[in-house]
PDB file of C-alpha atoms and ligand atoms in Angstrom:
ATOM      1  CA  UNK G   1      16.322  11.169  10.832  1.00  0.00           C
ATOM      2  CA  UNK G   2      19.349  13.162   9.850  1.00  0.00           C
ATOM      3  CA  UNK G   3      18.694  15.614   7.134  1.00  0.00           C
ATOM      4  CA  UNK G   4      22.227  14.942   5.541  1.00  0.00           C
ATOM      5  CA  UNK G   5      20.451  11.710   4.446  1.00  0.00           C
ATOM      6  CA  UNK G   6      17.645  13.596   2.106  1.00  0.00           C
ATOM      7  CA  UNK G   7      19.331  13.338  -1.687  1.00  0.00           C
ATOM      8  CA  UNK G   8      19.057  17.121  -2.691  1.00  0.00           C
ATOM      9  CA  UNK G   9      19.500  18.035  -6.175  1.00  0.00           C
ATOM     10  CA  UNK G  10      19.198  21.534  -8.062  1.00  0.00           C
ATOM     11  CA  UNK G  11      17.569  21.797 -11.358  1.00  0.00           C
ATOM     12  CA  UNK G  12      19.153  24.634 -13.879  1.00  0.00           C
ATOM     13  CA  UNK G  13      17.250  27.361 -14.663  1.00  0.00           C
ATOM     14  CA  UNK G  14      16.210  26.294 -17.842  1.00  0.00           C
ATOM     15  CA  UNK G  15      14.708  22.949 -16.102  1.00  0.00           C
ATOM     16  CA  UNK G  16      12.949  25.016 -13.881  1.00  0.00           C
ATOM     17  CA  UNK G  17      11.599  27.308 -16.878  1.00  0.00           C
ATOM     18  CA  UNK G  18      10.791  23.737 -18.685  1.00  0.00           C
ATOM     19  CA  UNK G  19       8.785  22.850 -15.077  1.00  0.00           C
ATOM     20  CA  UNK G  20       6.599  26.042 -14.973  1.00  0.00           C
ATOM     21  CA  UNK G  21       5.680  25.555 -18.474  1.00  0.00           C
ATOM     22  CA  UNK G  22       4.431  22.064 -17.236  1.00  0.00           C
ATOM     23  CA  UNK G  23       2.532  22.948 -14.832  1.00  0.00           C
ATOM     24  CA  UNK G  24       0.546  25.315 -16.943  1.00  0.00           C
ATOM     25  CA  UNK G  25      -0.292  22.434 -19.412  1.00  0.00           C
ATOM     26  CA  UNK G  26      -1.388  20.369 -16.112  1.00  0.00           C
ATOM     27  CA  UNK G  27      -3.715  22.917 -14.950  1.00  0.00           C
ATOM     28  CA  UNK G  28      -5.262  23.516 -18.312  1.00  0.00           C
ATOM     29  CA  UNK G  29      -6.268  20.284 -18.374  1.00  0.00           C
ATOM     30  CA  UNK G  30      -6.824  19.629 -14.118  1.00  0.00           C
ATOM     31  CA  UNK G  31      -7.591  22.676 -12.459  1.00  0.00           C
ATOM     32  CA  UNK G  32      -5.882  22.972  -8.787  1.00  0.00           C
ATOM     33  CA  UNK G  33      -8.637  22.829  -5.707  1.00  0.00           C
ATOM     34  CA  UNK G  34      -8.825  22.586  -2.333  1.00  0.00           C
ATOM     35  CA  UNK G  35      -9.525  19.061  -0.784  1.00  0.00           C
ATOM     36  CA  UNK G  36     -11.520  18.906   2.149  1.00  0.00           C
ATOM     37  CA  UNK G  37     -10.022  17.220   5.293  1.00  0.00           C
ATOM     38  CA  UNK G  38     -12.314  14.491   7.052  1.00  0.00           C
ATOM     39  CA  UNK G  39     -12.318  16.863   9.442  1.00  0.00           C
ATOM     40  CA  UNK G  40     -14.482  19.147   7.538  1.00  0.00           C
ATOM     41  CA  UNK G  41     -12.093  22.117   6.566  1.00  0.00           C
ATOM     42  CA  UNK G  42     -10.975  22.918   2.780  1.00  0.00           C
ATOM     43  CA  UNK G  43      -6.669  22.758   2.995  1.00  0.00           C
ATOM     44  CA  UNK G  44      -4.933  25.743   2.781  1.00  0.00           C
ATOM     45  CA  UNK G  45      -2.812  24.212  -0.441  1.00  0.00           C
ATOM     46  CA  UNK G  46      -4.170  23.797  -3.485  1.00  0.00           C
ATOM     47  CA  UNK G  47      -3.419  20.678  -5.622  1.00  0.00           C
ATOM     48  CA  UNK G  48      -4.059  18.787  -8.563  1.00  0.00           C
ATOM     49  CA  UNK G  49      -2.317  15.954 -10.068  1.00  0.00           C
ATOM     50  CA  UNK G  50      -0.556  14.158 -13.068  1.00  0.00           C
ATOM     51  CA  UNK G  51      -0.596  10.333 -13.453  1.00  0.00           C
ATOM     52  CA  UNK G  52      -2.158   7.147 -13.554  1.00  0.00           C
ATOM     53  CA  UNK G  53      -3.527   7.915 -10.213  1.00  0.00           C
ATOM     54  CA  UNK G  54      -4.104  11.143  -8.320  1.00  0.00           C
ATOM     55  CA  UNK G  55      -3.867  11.916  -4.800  1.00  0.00           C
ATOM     56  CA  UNK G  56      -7.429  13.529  -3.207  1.00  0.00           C
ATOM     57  CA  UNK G  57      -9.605  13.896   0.032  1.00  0.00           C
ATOM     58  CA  UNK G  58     -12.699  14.078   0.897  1.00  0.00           C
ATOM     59  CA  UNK G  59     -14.769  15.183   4.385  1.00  0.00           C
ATOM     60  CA  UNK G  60     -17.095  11.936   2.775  1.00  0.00           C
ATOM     61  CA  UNK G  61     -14.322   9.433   1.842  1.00  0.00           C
ATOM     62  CA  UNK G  62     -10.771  10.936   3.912  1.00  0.00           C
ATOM     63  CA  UNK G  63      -7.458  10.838   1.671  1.00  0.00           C
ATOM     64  CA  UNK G  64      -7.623   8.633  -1.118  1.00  0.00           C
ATOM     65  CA  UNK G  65      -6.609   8.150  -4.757  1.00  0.00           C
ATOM     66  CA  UNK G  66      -8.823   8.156  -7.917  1.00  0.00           C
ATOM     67  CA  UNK G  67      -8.472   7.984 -11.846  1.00  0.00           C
ATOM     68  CA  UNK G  68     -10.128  11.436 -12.253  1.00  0.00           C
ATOM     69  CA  UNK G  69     -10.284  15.158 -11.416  1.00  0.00           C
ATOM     70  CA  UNK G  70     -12.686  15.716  -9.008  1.00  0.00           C
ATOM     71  CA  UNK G  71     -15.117  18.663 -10.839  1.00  0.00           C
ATOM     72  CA  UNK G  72     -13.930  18.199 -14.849  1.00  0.00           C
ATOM     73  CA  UNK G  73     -14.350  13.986 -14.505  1.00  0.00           C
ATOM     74  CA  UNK G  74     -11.003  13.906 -16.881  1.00  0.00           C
ATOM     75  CA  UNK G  75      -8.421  11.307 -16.286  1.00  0.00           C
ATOM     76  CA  UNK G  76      -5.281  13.182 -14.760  1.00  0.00           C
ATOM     77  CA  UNK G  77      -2.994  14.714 -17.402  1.00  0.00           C
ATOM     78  CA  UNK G  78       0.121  12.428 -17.889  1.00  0.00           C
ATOM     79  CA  UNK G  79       3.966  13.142 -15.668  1.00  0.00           C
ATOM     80  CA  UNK G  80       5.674  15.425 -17.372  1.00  0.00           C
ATOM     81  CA  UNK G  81       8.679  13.907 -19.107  1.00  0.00           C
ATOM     82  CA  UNK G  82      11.488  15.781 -17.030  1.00  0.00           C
ATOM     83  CA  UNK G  83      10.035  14.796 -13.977  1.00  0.00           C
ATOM     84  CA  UNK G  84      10.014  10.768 -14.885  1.00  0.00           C
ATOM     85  CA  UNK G  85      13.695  11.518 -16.065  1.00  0.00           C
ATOM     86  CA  UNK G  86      14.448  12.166 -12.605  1.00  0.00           C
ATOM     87  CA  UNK G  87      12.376   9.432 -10.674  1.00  0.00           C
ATOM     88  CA  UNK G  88      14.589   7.207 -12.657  1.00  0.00           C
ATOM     89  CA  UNK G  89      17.800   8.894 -12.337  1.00  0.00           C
ATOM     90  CA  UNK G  90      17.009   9.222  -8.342  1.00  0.00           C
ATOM     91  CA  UNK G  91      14.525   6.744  -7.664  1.00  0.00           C
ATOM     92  CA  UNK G  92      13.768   3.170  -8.677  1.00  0.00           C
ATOM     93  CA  UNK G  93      15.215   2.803 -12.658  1.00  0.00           C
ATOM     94  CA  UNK G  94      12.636  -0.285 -13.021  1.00  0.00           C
ATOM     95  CA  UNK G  95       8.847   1.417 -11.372  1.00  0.00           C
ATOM     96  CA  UNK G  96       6.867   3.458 -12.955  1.00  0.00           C
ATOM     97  CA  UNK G  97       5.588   6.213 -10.752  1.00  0.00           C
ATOM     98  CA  UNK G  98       2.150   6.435 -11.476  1.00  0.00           C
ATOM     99  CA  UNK G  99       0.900   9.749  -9.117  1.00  0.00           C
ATOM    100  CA  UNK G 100       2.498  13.205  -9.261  1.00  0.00           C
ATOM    101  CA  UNK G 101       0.748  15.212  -6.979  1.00  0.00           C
ATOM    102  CA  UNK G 102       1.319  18.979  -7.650  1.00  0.00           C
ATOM    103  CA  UNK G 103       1.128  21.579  -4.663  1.00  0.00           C
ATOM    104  CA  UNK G 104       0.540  24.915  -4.822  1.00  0.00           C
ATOM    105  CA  UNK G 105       1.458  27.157  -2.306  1.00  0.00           C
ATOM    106  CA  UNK G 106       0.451  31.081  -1.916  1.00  0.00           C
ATOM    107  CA  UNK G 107       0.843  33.582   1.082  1.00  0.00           C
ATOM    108  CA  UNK G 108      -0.451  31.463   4.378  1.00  0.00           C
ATOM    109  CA  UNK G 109      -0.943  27.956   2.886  1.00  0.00           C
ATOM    110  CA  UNK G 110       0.864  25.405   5.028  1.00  0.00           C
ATOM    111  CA  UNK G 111       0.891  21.711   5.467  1.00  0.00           C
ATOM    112  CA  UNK G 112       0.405  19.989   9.046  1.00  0.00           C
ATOM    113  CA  UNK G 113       2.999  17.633   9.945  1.00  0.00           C
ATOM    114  CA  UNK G 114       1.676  14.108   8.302  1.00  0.00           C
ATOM    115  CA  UNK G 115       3.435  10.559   6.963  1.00  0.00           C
ATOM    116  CA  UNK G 116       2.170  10.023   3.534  1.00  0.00           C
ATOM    117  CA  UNK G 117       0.370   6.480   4.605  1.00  0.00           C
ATOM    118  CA  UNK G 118      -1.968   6.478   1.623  1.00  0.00           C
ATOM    119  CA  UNK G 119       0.105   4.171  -0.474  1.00  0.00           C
ATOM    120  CA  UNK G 120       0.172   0.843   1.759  1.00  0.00           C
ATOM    121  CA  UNK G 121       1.020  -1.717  -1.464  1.00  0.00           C
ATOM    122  CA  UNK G 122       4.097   0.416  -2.486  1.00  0.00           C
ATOM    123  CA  UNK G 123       5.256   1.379   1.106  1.00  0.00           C
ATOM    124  CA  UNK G 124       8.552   0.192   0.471  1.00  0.00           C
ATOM    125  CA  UNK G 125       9.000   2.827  -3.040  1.00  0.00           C
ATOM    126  CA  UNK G 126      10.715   5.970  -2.358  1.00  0.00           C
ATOM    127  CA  UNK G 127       9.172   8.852  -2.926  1.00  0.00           C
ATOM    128  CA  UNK G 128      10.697  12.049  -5.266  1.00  0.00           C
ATOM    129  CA  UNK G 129       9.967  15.697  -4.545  1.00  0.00           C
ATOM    130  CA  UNK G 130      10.736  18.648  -7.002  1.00  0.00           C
ATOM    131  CA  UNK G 131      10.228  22.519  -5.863  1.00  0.00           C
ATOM    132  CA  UNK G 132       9.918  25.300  -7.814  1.00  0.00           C
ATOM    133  CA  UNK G 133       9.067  28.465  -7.398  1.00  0.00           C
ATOM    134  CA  UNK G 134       9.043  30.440  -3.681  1.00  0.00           C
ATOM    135  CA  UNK G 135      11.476  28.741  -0.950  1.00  0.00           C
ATOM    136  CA  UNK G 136       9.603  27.151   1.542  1.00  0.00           C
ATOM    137  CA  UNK G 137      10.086  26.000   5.360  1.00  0.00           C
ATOM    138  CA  UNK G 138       9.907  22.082   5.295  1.00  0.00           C
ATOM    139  CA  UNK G 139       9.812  20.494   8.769  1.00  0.00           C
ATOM    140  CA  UNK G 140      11.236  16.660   9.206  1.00  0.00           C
ATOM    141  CA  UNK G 141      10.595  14.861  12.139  1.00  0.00           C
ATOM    142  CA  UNK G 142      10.738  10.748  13.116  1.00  0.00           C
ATOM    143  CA  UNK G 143       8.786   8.165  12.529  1.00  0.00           C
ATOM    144  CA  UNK G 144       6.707   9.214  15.553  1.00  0.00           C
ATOM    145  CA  UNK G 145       4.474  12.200  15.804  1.00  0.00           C
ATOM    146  CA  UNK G 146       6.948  12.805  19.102  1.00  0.00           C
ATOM    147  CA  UNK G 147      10.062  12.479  17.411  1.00  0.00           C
ATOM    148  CA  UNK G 148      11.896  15.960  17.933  1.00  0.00           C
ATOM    149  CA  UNK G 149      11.488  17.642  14.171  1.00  0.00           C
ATOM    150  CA  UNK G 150      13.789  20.101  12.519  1.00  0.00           C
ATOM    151  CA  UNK G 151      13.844  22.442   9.791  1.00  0.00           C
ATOM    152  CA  UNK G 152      15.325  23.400   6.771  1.00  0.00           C
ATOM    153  CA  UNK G 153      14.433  26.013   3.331  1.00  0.00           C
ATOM    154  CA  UNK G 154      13.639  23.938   0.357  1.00  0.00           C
ATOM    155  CA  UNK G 155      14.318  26.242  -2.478  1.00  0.00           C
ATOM    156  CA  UNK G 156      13.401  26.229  -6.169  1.00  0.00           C
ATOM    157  CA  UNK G 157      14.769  23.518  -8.054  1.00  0.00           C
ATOM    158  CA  UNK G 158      15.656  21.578  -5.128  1.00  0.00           C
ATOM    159  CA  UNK G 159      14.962  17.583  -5.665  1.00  0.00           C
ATOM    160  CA  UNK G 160      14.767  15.380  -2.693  1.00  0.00           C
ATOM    161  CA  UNK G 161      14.381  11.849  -2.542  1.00  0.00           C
ATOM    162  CA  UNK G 162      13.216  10.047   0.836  1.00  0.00           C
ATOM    163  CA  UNK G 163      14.037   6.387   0.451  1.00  0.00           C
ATOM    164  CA  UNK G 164      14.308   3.248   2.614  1.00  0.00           C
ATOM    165  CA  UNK G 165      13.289   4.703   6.699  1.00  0.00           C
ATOM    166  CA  UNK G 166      13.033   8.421   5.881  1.00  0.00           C
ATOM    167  CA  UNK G 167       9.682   7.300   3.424  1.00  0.00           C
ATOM    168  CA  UNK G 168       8.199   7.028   6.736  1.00  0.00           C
ATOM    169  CA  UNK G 169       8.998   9.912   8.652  1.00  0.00           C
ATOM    170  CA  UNK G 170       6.264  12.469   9.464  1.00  0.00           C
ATOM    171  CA  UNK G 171       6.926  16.270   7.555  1.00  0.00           C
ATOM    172  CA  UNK G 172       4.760  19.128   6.984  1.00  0.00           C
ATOM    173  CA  UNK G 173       5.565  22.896   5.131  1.00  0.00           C
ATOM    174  CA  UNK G 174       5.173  25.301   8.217  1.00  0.00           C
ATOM    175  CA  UNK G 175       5.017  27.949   5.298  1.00  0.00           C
ATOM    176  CA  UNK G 176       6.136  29.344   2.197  1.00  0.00           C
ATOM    177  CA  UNK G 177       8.112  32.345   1.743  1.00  0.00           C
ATOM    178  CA  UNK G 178       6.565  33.800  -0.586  1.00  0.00           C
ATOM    179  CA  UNK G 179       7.523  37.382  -2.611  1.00  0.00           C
ATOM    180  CA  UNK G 180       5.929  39.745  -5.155  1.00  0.00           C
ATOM    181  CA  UNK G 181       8.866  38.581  -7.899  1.00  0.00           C
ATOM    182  CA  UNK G 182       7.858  35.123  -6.245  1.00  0.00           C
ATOM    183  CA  UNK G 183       4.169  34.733  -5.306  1.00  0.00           C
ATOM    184  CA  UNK G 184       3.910  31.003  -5.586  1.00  0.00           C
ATOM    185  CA  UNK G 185       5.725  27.522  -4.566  1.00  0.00           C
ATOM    186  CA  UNK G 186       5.111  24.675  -6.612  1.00  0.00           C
ATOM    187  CA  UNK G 187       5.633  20.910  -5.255  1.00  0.00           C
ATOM    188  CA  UNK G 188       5.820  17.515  -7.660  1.00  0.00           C
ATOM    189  CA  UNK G 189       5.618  14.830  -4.991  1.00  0.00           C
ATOM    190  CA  UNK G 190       5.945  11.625  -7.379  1.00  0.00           C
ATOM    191  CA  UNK G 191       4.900   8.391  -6.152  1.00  0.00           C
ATOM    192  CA  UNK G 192       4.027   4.537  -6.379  1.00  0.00           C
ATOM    193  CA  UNK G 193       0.572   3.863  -5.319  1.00  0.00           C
ATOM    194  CA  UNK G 194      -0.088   0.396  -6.217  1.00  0.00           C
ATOM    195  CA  UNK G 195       2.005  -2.717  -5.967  1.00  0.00           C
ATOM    196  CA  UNK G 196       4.855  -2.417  -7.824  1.00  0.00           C
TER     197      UNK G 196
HETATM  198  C1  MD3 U   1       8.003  12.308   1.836  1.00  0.00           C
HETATM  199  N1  MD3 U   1       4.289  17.766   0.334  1.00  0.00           N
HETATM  200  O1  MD3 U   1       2.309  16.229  -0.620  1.00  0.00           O
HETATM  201  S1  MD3 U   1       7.268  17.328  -0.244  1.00  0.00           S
HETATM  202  C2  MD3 U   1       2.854  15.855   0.428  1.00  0.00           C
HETATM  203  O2  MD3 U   1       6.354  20.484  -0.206  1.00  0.00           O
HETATM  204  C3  MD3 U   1       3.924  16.692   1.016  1.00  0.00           C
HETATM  205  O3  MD3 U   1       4.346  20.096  -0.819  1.00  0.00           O
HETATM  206  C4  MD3 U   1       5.240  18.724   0.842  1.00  0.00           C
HETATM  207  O4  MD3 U   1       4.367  16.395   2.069  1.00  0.00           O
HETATM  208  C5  MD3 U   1       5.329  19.851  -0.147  1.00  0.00           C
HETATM  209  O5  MD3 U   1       2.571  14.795   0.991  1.00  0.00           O
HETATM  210  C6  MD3 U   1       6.550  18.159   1.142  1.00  0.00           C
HETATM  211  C7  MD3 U   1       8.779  16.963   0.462  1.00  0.00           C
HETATM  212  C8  MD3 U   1       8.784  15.852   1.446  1.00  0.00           C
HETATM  213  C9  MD3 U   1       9.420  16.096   2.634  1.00  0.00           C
HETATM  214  C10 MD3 U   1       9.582  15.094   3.557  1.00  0.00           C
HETATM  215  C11 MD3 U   1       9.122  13.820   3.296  1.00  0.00           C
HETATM  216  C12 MD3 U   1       8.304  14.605   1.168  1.00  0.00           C
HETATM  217  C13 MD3 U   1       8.466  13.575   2.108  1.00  0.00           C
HETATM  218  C14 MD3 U   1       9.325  12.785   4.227  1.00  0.00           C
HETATM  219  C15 MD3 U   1       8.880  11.510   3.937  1.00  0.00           C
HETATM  220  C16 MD3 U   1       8.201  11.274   2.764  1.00  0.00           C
HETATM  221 FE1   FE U   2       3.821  14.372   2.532  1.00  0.00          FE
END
């Protein structure tokens, strides 16, 4: 895939100040953790989520989605506003997104090189990215694990939008680049998860 194809947008500071304050509210209410892979080991990222629907795994049950947070048994927090403001500016002006999966990043967390396949009835939905926080080294590949990948720095307030082929591609952060004025990356990966 060509990177030049990825829809990159920069928030303003204030949007940025408006996102950290969101995330606070989120984790008040939906604590970040650390799923555990099928294969057995906790992720090095810690998430939570807003929605409808929230993005999880489990050694037990692999990657799925449920209705709840995993320890408190509370229905995810709702999207916060700005972040639906820009699914429908960059996305799809007429679908909801119902999961907003939030990732945190610290010193060594990383994210293997995956296609987010977890949403088969809204496959065809673009998905909407938001960073904040610490820049980050995000690798983009093809749609096979052999394709030849690339990277680039994602950088706070950076909004990308993979749409159409690129939905498909495999990606992974190789890590963030992190700072003591910036200890932290945050991701908002919205998405469709059931038919729209
Ligand atoms: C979607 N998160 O949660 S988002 C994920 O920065 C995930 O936390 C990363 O991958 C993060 O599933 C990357 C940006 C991203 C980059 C490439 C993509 C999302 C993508 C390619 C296809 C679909
Ligand atoms: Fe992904």
């Amino acid at each position: 895939m060509s990177l030049a194809r990825l829809l990159r947008a920069r928030l303003s500071e204030s949007q940025i100040c408006e996102l950290r304050e969101a995330f606070a509210r989120i984790v008040d209410v939906a604590p970040t953790f650390r799923p555990v892979t099928p294969g057995g080991s906790p992720m090095s990222v810690a998430i939570t989520n807003a929605g409808s629907l929230g993005w999880t795994s489990t050694q037990r049950d692999g990657y799925h989605y449920t209705t709840t947070h995993p320890t408190t048994g509370l229905p995810w927090p709702p999207i916060p506003e700005l972040l639906r403001e820009l699914w429908r500016e960059h996305t799809c002006a007429t679908i909801e997104p119902e999961c907003c999966l939030v990732n945190l990043y610290r010193a060594g967390s990383k994210l293997g090189l995956h296609v987010d396949r977890d949403e088969p009835a809204a496959a065809d939905v673009p998905i909407l990215s938001v960073s904040i926080g610490a820049p980050a080294v995000l690798r983009v590949g093809g749609r096979s694990r052999k394709s030849p990948t690339e990277t680039m720095i994602v950088r706070s307030g950076d909004v990308l939008v993979f749409a159409g082929d690129d939905r498909h591609v495999y990606h992974g952060i190789d890590r963030a680049l992190v700072s003591p004025s910036e200890p932290v990356r945050i991701n908002f990966t919205l998405r469709r998860v059931s038919k729209p």
